[in-house]
Coordinates of C-alpha atoms and ligand atoms in Angstrom, one line a residue:
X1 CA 5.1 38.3 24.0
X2 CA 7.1 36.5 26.4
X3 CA 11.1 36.6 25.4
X4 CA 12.6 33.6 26.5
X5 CA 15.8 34.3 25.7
X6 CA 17.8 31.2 27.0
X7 CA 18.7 30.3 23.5
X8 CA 19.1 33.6 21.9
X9 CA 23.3 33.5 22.8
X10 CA 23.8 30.6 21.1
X11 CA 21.1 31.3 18.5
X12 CA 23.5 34.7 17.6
X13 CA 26.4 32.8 17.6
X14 CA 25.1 30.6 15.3
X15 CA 24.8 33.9 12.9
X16 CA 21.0 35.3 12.1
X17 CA 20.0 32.5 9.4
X18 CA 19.7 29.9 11.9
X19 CA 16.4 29.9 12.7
X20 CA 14.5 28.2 15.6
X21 CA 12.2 25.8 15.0
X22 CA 9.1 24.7 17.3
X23 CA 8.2 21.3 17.1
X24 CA 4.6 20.1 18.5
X25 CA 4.9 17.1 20.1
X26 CA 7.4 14.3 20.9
X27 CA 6.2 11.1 19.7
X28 CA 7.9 8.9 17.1
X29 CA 7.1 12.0 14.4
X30 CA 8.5 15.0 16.8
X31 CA 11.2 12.6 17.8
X32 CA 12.7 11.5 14.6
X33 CA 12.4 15.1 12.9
X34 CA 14.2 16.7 16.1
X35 CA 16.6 14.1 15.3
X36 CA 17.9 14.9 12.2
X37 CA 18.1 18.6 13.0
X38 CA 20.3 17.8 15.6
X39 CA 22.1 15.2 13.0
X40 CA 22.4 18.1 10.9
X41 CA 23.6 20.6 13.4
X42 CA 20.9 22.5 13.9
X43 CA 20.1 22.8 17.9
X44 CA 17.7 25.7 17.8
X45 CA 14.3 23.8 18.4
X46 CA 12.3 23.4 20.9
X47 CA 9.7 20.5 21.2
X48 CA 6.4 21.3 23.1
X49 CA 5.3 18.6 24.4
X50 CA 1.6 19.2 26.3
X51 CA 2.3 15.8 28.6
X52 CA 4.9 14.8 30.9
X53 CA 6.8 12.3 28.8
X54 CA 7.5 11.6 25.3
X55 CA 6.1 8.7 22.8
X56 CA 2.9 10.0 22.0
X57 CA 0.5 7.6 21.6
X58 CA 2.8 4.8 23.1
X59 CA 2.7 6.8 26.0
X60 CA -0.9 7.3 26.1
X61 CA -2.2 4.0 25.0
X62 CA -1.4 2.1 28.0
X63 CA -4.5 -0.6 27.9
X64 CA -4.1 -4.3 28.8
X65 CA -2.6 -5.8 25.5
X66 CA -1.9 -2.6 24.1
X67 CA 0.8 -3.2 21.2
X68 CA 1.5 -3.1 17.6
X69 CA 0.2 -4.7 14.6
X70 CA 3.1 -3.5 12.7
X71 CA 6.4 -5.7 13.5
X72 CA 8.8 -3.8 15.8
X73 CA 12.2 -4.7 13.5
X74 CA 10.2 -2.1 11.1
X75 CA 8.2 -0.1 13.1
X76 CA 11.5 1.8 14.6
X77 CA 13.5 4.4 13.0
X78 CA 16.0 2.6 10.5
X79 CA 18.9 4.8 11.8
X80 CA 18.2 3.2 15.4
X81 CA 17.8 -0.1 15.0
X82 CA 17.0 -2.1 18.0
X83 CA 18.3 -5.8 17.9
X84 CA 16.5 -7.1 20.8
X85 CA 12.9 -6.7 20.4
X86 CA 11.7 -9.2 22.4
X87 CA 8.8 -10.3 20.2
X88 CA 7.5 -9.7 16.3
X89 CA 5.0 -7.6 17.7
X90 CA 6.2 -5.6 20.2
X91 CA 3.9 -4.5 23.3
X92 CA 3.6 -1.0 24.6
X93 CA 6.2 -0.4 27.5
X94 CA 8.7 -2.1 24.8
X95 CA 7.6 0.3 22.5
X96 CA 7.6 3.5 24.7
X97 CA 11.3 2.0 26.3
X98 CA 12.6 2.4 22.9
X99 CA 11.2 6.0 21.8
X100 CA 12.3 7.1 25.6
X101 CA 16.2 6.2 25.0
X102 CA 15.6 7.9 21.2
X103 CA 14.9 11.0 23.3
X104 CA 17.7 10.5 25.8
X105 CA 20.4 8.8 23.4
X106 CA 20.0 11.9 20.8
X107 CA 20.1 14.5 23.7
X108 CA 17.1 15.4 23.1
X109 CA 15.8 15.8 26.8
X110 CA 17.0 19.2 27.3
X111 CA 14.9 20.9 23.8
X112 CA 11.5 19.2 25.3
X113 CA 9.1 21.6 27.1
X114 CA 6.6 18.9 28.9
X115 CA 3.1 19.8 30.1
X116 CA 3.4 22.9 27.3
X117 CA 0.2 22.4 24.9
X118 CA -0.1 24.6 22.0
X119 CA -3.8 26.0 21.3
X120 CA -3.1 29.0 18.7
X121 CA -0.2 29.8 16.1
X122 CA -0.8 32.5 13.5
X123 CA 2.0 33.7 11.1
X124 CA 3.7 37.0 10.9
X125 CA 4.2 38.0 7.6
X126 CA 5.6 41.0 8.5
X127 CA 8.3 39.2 10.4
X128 CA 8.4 36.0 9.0
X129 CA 7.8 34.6 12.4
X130 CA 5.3 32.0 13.9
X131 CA 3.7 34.0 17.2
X132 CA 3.0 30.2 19.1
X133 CA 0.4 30.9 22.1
X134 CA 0.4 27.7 24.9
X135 CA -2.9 26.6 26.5
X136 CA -1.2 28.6 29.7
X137 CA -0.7 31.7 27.2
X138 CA 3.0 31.6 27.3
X139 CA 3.9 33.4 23.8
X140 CA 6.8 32.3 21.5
X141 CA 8.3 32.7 18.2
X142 CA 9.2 30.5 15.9
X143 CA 10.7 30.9 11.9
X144 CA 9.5 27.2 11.4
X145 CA 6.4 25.5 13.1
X146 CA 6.7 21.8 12.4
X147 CA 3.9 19.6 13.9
X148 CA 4.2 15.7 15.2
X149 CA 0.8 15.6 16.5
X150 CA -0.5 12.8 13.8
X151 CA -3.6 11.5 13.7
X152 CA -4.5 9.1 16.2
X153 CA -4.1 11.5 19.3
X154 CA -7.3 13.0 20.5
X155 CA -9.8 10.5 22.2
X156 CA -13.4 10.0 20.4
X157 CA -15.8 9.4 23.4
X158 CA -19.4 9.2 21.9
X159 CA -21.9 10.6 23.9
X160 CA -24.6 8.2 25.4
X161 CA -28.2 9.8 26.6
X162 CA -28.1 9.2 30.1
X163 CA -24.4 9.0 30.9
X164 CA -24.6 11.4 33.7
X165 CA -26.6 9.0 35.6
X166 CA -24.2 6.3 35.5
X167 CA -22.8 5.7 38.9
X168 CA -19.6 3.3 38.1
X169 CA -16.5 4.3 36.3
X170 CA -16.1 4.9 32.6
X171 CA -13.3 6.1 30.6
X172 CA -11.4 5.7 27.2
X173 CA -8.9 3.2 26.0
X174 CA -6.5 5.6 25.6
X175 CA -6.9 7.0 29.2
X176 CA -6.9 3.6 31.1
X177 CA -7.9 4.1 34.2
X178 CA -5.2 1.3 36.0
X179 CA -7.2 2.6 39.6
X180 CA -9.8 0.1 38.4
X181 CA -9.8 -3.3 39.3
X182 CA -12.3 -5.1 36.5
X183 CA -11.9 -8.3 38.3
X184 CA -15.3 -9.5 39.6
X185 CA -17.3 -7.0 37.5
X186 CA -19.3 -6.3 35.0
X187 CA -18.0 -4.5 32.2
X188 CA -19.5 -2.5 29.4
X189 CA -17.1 -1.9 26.3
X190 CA -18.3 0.0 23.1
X191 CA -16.6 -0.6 20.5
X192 CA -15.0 -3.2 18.5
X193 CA -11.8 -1.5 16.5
X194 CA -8.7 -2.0 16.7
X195 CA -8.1 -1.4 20.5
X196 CA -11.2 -3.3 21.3
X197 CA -9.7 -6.6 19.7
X198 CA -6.2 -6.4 21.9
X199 CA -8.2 -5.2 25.6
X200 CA -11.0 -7.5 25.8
X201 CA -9.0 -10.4 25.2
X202 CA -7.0 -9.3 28.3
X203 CA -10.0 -8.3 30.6
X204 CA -12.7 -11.0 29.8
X205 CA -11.1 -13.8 31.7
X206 CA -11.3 -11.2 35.0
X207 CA -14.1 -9.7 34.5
X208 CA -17.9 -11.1 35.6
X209 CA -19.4 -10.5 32.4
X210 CA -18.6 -8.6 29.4
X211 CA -20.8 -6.6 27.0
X212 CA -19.6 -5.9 23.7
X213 CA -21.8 -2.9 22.2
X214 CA -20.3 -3.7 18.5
X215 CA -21.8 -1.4 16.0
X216 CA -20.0 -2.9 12.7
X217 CA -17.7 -6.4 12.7
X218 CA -14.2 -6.1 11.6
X219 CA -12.1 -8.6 9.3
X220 CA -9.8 -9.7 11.9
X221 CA -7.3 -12.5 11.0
X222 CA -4.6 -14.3 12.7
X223 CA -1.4 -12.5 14.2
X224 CA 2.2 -14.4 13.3
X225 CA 3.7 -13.2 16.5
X226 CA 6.0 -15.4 18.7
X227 CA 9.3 -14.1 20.9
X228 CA 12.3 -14.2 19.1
X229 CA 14.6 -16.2 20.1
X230 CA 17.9 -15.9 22.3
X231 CA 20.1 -17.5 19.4
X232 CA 17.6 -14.9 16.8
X233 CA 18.5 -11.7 19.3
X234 CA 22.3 -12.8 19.2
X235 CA 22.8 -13.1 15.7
X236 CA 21.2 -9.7 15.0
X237 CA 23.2 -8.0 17.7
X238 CA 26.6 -9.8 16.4
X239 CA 25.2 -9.2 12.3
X240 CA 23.4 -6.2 12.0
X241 CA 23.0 -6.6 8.5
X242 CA 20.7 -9.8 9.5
X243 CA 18.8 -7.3 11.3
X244 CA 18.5 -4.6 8.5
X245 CA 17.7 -7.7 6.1
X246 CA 15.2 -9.3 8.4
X247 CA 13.7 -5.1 8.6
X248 CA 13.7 -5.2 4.4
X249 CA 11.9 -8.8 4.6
X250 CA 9.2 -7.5 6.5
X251 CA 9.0 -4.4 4.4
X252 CA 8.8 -6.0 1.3
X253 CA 5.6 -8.3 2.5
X254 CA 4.1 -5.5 4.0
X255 CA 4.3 -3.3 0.8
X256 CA 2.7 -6.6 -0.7
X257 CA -0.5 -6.5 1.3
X258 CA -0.9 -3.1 -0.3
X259 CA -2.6 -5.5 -3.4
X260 CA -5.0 -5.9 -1.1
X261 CA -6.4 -2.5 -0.7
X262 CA -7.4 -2.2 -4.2
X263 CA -11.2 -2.7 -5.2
X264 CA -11.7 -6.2 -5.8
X265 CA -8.8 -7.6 -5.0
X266 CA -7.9 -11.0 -5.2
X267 CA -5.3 -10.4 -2.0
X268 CA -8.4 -8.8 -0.2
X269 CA -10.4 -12.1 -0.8
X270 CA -7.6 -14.2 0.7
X271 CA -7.6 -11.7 3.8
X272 CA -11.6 -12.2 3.9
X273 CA -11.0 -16.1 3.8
X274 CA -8.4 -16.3 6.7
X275 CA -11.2 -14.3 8.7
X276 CA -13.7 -16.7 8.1
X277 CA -11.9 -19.6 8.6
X278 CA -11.0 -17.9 12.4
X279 CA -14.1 -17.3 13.0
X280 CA -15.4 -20.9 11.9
X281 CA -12.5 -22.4 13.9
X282 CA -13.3 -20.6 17.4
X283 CA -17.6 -19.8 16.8
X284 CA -19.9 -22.5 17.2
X285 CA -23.1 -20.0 17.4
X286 CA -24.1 -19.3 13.8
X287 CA -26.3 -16.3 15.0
X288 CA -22.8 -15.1 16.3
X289 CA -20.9 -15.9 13.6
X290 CA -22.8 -13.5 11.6
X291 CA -22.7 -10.9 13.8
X292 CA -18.9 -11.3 14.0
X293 CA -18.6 -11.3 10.0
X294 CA -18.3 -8.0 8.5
X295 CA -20.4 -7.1 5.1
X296 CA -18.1 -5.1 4.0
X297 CA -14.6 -6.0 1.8
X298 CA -11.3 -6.4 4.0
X299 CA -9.3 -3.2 4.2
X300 CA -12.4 -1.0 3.8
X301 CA -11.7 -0.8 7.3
X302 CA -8.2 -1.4 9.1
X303 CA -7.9 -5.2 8.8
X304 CA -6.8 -6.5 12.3
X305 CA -4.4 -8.8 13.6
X306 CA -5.6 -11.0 17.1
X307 CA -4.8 -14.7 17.9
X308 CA -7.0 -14.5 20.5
X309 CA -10.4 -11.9 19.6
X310 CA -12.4 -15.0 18.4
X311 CA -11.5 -17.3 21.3
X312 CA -12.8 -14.0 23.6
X313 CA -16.0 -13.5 21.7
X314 CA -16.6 -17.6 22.3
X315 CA -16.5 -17.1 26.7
X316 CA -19.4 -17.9 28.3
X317 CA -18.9 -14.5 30.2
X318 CA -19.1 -12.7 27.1
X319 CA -21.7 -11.5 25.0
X320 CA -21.9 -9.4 21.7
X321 CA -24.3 -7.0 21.4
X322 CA -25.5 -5.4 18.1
X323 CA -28.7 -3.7 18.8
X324 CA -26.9 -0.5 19.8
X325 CA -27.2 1.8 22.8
X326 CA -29.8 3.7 23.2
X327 CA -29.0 5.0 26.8
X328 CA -27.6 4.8 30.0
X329 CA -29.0 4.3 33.7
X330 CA -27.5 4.4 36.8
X331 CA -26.3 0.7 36.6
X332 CA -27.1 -0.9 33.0
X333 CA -26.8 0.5 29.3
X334 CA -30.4 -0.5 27.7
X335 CA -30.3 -1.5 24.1
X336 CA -32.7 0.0 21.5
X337 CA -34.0 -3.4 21.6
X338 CA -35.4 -2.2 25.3
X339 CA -32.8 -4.5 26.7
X340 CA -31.0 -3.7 29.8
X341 CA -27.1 -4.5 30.1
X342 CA -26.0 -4.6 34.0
X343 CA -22.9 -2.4 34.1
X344 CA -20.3 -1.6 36.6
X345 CA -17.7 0.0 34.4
X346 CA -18.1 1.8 30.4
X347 CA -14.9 1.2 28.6
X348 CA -14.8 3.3 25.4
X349 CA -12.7 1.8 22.5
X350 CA -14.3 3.9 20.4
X351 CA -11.1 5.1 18.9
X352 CA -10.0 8.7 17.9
X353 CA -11.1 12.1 16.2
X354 CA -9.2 10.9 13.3
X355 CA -10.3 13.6 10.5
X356 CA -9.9 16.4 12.7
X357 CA -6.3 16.4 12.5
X358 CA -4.8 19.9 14.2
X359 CA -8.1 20.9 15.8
X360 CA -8.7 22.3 18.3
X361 CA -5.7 23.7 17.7
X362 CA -6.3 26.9 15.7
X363 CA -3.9 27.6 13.6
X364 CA -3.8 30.8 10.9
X365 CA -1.6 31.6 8.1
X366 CA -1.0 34.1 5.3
X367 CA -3.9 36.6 5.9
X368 CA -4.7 34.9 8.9
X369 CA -6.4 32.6 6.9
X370 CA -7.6 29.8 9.2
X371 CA -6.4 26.4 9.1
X372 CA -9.3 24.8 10.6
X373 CA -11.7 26.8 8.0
X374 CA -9.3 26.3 5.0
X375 CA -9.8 22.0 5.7
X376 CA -13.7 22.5 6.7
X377 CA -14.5 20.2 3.3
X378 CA -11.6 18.1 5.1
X379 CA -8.0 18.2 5.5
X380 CA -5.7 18.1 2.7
X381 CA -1.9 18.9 2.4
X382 CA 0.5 18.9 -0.6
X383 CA 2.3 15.3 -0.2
X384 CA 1.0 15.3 3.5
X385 CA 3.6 18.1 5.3
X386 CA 2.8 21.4 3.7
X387 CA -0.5 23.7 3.3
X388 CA -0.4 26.7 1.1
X389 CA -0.9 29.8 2.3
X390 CA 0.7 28.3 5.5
X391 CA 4.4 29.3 5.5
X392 CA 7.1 27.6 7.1
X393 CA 4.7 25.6 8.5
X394 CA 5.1 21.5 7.9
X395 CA 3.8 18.5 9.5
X396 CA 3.9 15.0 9.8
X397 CA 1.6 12.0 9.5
X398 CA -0.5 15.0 8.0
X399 CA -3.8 14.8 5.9
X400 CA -3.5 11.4 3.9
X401 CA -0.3 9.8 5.0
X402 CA -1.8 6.8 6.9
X403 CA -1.2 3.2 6.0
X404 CA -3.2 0.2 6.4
X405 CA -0.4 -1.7 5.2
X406 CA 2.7 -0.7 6.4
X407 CA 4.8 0.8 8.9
X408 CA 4.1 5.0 9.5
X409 CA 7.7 5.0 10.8
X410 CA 8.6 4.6 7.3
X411 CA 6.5 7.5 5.9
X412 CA 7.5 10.0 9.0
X413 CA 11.4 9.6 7.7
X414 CA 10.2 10.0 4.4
X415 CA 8.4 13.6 5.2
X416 CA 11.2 14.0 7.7
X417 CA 13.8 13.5 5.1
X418 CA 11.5 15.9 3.0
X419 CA 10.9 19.0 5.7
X420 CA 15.1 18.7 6.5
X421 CA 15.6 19.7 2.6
X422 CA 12.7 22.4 2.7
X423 CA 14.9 23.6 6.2
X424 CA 18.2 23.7 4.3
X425 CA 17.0 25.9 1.5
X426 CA 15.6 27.9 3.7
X427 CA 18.5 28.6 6.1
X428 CA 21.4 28.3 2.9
X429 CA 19.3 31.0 0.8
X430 CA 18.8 32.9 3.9
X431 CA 14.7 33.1 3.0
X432 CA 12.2 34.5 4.7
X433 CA 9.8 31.8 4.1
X434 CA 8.8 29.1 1.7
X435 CA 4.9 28.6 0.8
X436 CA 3.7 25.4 -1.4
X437 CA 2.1 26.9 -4.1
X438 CA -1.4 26.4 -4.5
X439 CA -1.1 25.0 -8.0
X440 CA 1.2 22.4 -6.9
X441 CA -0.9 21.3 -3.9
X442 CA -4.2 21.3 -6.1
X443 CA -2.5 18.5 -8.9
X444 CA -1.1 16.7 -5.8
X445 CA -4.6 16.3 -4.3
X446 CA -6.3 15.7 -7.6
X447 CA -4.3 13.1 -8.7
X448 CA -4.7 11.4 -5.0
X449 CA -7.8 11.6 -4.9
X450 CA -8.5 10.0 -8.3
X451 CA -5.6 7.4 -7.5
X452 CA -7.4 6.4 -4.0
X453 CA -11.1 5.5 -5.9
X454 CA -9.3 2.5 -6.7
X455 CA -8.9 1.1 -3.0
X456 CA -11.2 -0.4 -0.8
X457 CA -11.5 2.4 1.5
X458 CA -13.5 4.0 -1.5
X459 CA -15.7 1.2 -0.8
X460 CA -19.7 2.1 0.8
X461 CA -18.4 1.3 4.3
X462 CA -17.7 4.3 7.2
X463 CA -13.9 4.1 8.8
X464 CA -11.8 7.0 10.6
X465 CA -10.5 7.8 6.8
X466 CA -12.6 9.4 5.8
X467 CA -14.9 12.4 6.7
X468 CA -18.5 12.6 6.9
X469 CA -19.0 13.5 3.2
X470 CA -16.9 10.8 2.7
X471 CA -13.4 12.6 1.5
X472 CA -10.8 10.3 2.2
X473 CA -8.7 12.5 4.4
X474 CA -6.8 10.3 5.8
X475 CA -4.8 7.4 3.8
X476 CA -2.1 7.1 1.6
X477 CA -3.1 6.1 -1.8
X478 CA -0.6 3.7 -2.9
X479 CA 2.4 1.8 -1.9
X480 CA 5.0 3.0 0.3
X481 CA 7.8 3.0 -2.3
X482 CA 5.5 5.0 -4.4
X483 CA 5.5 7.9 -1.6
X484 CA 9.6 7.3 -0.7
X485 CA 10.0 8.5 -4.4
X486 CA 7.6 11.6 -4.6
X487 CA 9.5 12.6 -1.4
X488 CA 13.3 12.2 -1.9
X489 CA 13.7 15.2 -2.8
X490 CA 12.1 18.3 -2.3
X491 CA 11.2 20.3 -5.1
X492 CA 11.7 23.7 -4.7
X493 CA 10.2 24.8 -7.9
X494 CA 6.6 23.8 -6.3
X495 CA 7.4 26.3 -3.2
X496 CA 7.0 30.1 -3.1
X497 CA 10.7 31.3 -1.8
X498 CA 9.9 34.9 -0.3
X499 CA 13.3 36.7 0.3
X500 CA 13.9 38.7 3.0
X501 CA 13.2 42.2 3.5
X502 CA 16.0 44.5 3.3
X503 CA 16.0 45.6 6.9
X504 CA 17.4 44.6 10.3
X505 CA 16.7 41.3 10.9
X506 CA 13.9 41.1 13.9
X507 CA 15.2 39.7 17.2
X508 CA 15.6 35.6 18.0
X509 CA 13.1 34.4 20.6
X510 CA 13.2 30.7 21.6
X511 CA 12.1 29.0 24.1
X512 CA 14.6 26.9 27.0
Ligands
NAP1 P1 -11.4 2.4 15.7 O1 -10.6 1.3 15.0 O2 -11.8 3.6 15.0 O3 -12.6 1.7 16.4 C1 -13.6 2.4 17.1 C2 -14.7 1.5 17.4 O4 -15.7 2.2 18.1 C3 -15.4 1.0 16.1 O5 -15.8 -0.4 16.4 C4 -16.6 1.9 16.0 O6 -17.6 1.3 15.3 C5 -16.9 2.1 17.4 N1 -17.7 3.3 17.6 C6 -17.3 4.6 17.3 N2 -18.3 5.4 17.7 C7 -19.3 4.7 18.2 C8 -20.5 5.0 18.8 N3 -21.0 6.3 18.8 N4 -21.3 4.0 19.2 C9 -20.9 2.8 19.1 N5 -19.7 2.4 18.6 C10 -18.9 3.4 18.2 O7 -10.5 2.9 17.0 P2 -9.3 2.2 17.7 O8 -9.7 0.8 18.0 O9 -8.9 3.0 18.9 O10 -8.2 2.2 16.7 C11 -7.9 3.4 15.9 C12 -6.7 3.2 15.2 O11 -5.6 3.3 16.1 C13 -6.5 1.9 14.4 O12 -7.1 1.8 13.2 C14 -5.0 1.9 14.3 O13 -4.6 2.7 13.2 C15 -4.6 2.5 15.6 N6 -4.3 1.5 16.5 C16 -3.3 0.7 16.2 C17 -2.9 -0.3 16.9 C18 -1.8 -1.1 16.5 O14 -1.7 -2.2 16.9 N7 -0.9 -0.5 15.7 C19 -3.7 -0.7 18.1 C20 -4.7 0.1 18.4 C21 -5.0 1.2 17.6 P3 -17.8 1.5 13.7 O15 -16.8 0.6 13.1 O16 -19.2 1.2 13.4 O17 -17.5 3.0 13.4

């Protein structure tokens, strides 16, 4: 075990109940939870961050037309609001400006470990400690292990027969390759999500020809973005209670469109009707009208935002292809219609290993009980941030915390807000460790589960909610204000509270 003992001064002065915390990652979830420690007083954390920078997947999404379908007024920390977002949709160097001057404005620089990846925690009962391992195998201890790596952060990249013998470029929307220049050539893209609909709009008017490999439509209605305005920015900046109101506007019609996640919703037809409309506007082709016109009820998948998706899929240089792949050759993807596609460069949008949540991280608890085994029927958490049998372990945008209808920012304060109380306790009763209690975590999940056969996503169609045995594993089962509430305030009563043993405390490690 290495001791890195840069901390451990301040970590004594502090007195022995302070306890250092390891946070994985620094995106928006590591950021805004190292936050509040520091808010709090608490300095003894360390974030690992296996990158070079912070903002997550604003850091890694760097595609042409990469932004946000969530406005930006509400898709920021409401105790950093940011008066000057240039548009209602902000794009992705606004987005990963404004997590970067979180980091630096909060001091936060100085607790982040970059290029650190964790692969292996395990729990010490014995010590009440979490032994962390790094991909490098760089050991340290924590007392809490708190993890911000969501669930959008691990690149799906399907594998095509064949792909060896492809001699031009491919790679993933969320690893761009900028070295490329797609002007003049022909491009492959598979994949049709929400990525898909904000890159090929940007590439399709460089690019010789583009092939959309689509394997299911999506509902894909219009996007009410503009810039705001100089006399708009103003205002905010000189009445920042226009700003928080113009934040609680959009929250409020957000938490609206949750209506339309329910089975048979009227909302969800209106949704379904805007879609068609678009696609009526910009399509002349019925053949690819109904190819572009899911079969599924909006919201069974993520419904998507785009001015511009139809007005792409109507170029002359673009063509939609629904046959499927069935391999690759050394310059052309052939269809299982026995078509052949001439490629130069394979984009993937083929979006993220969504229900694998902390693998491959392998993480073991009580018993060295194995996370990865314990969610092998898929991942579930008690209110998304603890699992029992997993002490002083918490995480956020865990198992069943996604949104399709509102801002995640919101729900990370709320488990942040949640995880600071659980902190408290466990530092003002001088614990060793709390553990959710099974019992508690069981009637959470039952009652979710029942709660989320109402929605759409319950629906026959296949989305990145839910697992192959179809579990939804992924989404939040009702509104937003419905999960603020559960998570106020944390109820100790639903948490094992071992004490400490009665013996000299074991030694502070932390990391720089
Ligand atoms: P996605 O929505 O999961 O889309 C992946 C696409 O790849 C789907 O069209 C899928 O088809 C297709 N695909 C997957 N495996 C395939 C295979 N083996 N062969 C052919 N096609 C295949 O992924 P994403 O577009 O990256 O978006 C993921 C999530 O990231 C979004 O839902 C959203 O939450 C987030 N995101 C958000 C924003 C934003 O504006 N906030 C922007 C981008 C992404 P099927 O539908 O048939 O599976």
């Amino acid at each position: 075990m290495t001791a890195l003992t840069t901390h451990s001064a301040s970590l004594a002065r502090a007195g022995s109940a302070t306890p250092h915390i390891a946070i994985l990652g620094a995106g928006a979830a590591g950021l805004c939870m190292a936050i509040q420690l520091k808010k709090a007083g608490i300095n003894s954390f360390t974030i690992y961050e296996k990158a070079g920078s912070v903002a997550g997947t604003w850091r890694d999404n760097t595609y042409p037309g990469s932004g946000c379908d969530v406005p930006s007024h509400l898709y920021s920390f409401s105790f950093e609001p940011k008066h000057d977002w240039s548009r209602k949709f902000a794009h992705q160097p606004e987005i990963e400006a404004y997590f970067q001057q979180c980091a630096e404005k909060y001091g936060l620089l100085p607790h982040i470990r970059f290029n650190t990846e964790i692969a292996e925690a395990a729990f010490d009962e014995e010590e009440a400690l979490w032994r962390i391992r790094m991909r490098d195998g760089e050991e340290v201890s924590a007392t809490l292990f708190i993890s911000g790596a969501g669930q959008l952060n691990q690149p799906f990249t399907p594998h095509l027969d064949g792909i060896e013998n492809f001699k031009g470029a491919a790679f993933h929307s969320a690893r761009w390759n900028h070295e490329i220049d797609l002007t003049g050539k022909k491009v492959a893209v598979v994949g049709s999500g929400a990525s898909a609909i904000q890159f090929v709009p940007e590439i399709a008017p460089k690019v010789a020809h583009l092939t959309l490999f689509q394997r299911t439509p999506n509902w894909v209605v219009p996007k009410a973005d503009r810039p705001y305005t100089r006399l708009e920015i103003a205002l905010f900046k000189r009445f920042p209670a226009l700003a928080k109101l113009h934040r609680y506007m959009i929250y409020l019609t957000l938490e609206r469109n949750f209506l339309a996640f329910l089975k048979d919703s009227f909302f969800g037809k209106l949704f379904e009707k805007a879609a068609r409309k678009e696609i009526e506007t910009h399509i002349e082709d019925p053949e690819l009208r109904r190819k572009l016109t899911p079969d599924f009820p909006a919201g069974c998948k993520r419904i998507l935002l785009s001015n511009d998706w139809f007005p792409a899929m109507a170029r002359p240089n673009v063509s939609v292809e629904t046959a499927g792949i069935d391999h690759v050759e050394e310059g052309a993807l052939i269809g299982k219609d026995g078509r052949a596609h001439a490629a130069d460069v394979i984009i993937y949008g083929t979006g993220f290993k969504a229900t694998d949540f902390l693998c491959p991280m392998e993480i073991k608890g009580l018993g060295g009980r194995s996370l990865n085994e314990a969610w092998r029927e898929g991942a579930e958490a008690y209110r998304g941030v603890a699992v029992s049998g997993f002490p002083n372990f918490f995480m956020m945008y865990g198992p069943n915390t996604n949104l399709g209808h509102n801002s995640i920012i919101f729900m990370i304060e709320c488990q942040v807000n949640y995880i600071m109380q659980c902190v408290k306790a466990l530092i003002g009763k001088d614990l060793a460790y709390v553990d959710v209690k099974p019992d508690a975590m069981n009637a959470f999940n039952t009652q979710l589960q029942e709660d989320i056969k109402k929605s759409v996503w319950a629906s026959g169609c296949t989305s990145w909610y839910k697992t192959e045995s179809g579990k939804i594993t992924n989404n939040w089962s009702s509104f937003t204000m419905k999960y603020w509430w559960q998570m106020r305030r944390a109820d100790l009563a639903h948490f094992v509270q071992a004490v400490k043993r009665r013996r000299k405390a074991p030694a502070l490690q932390a990391a720089d």
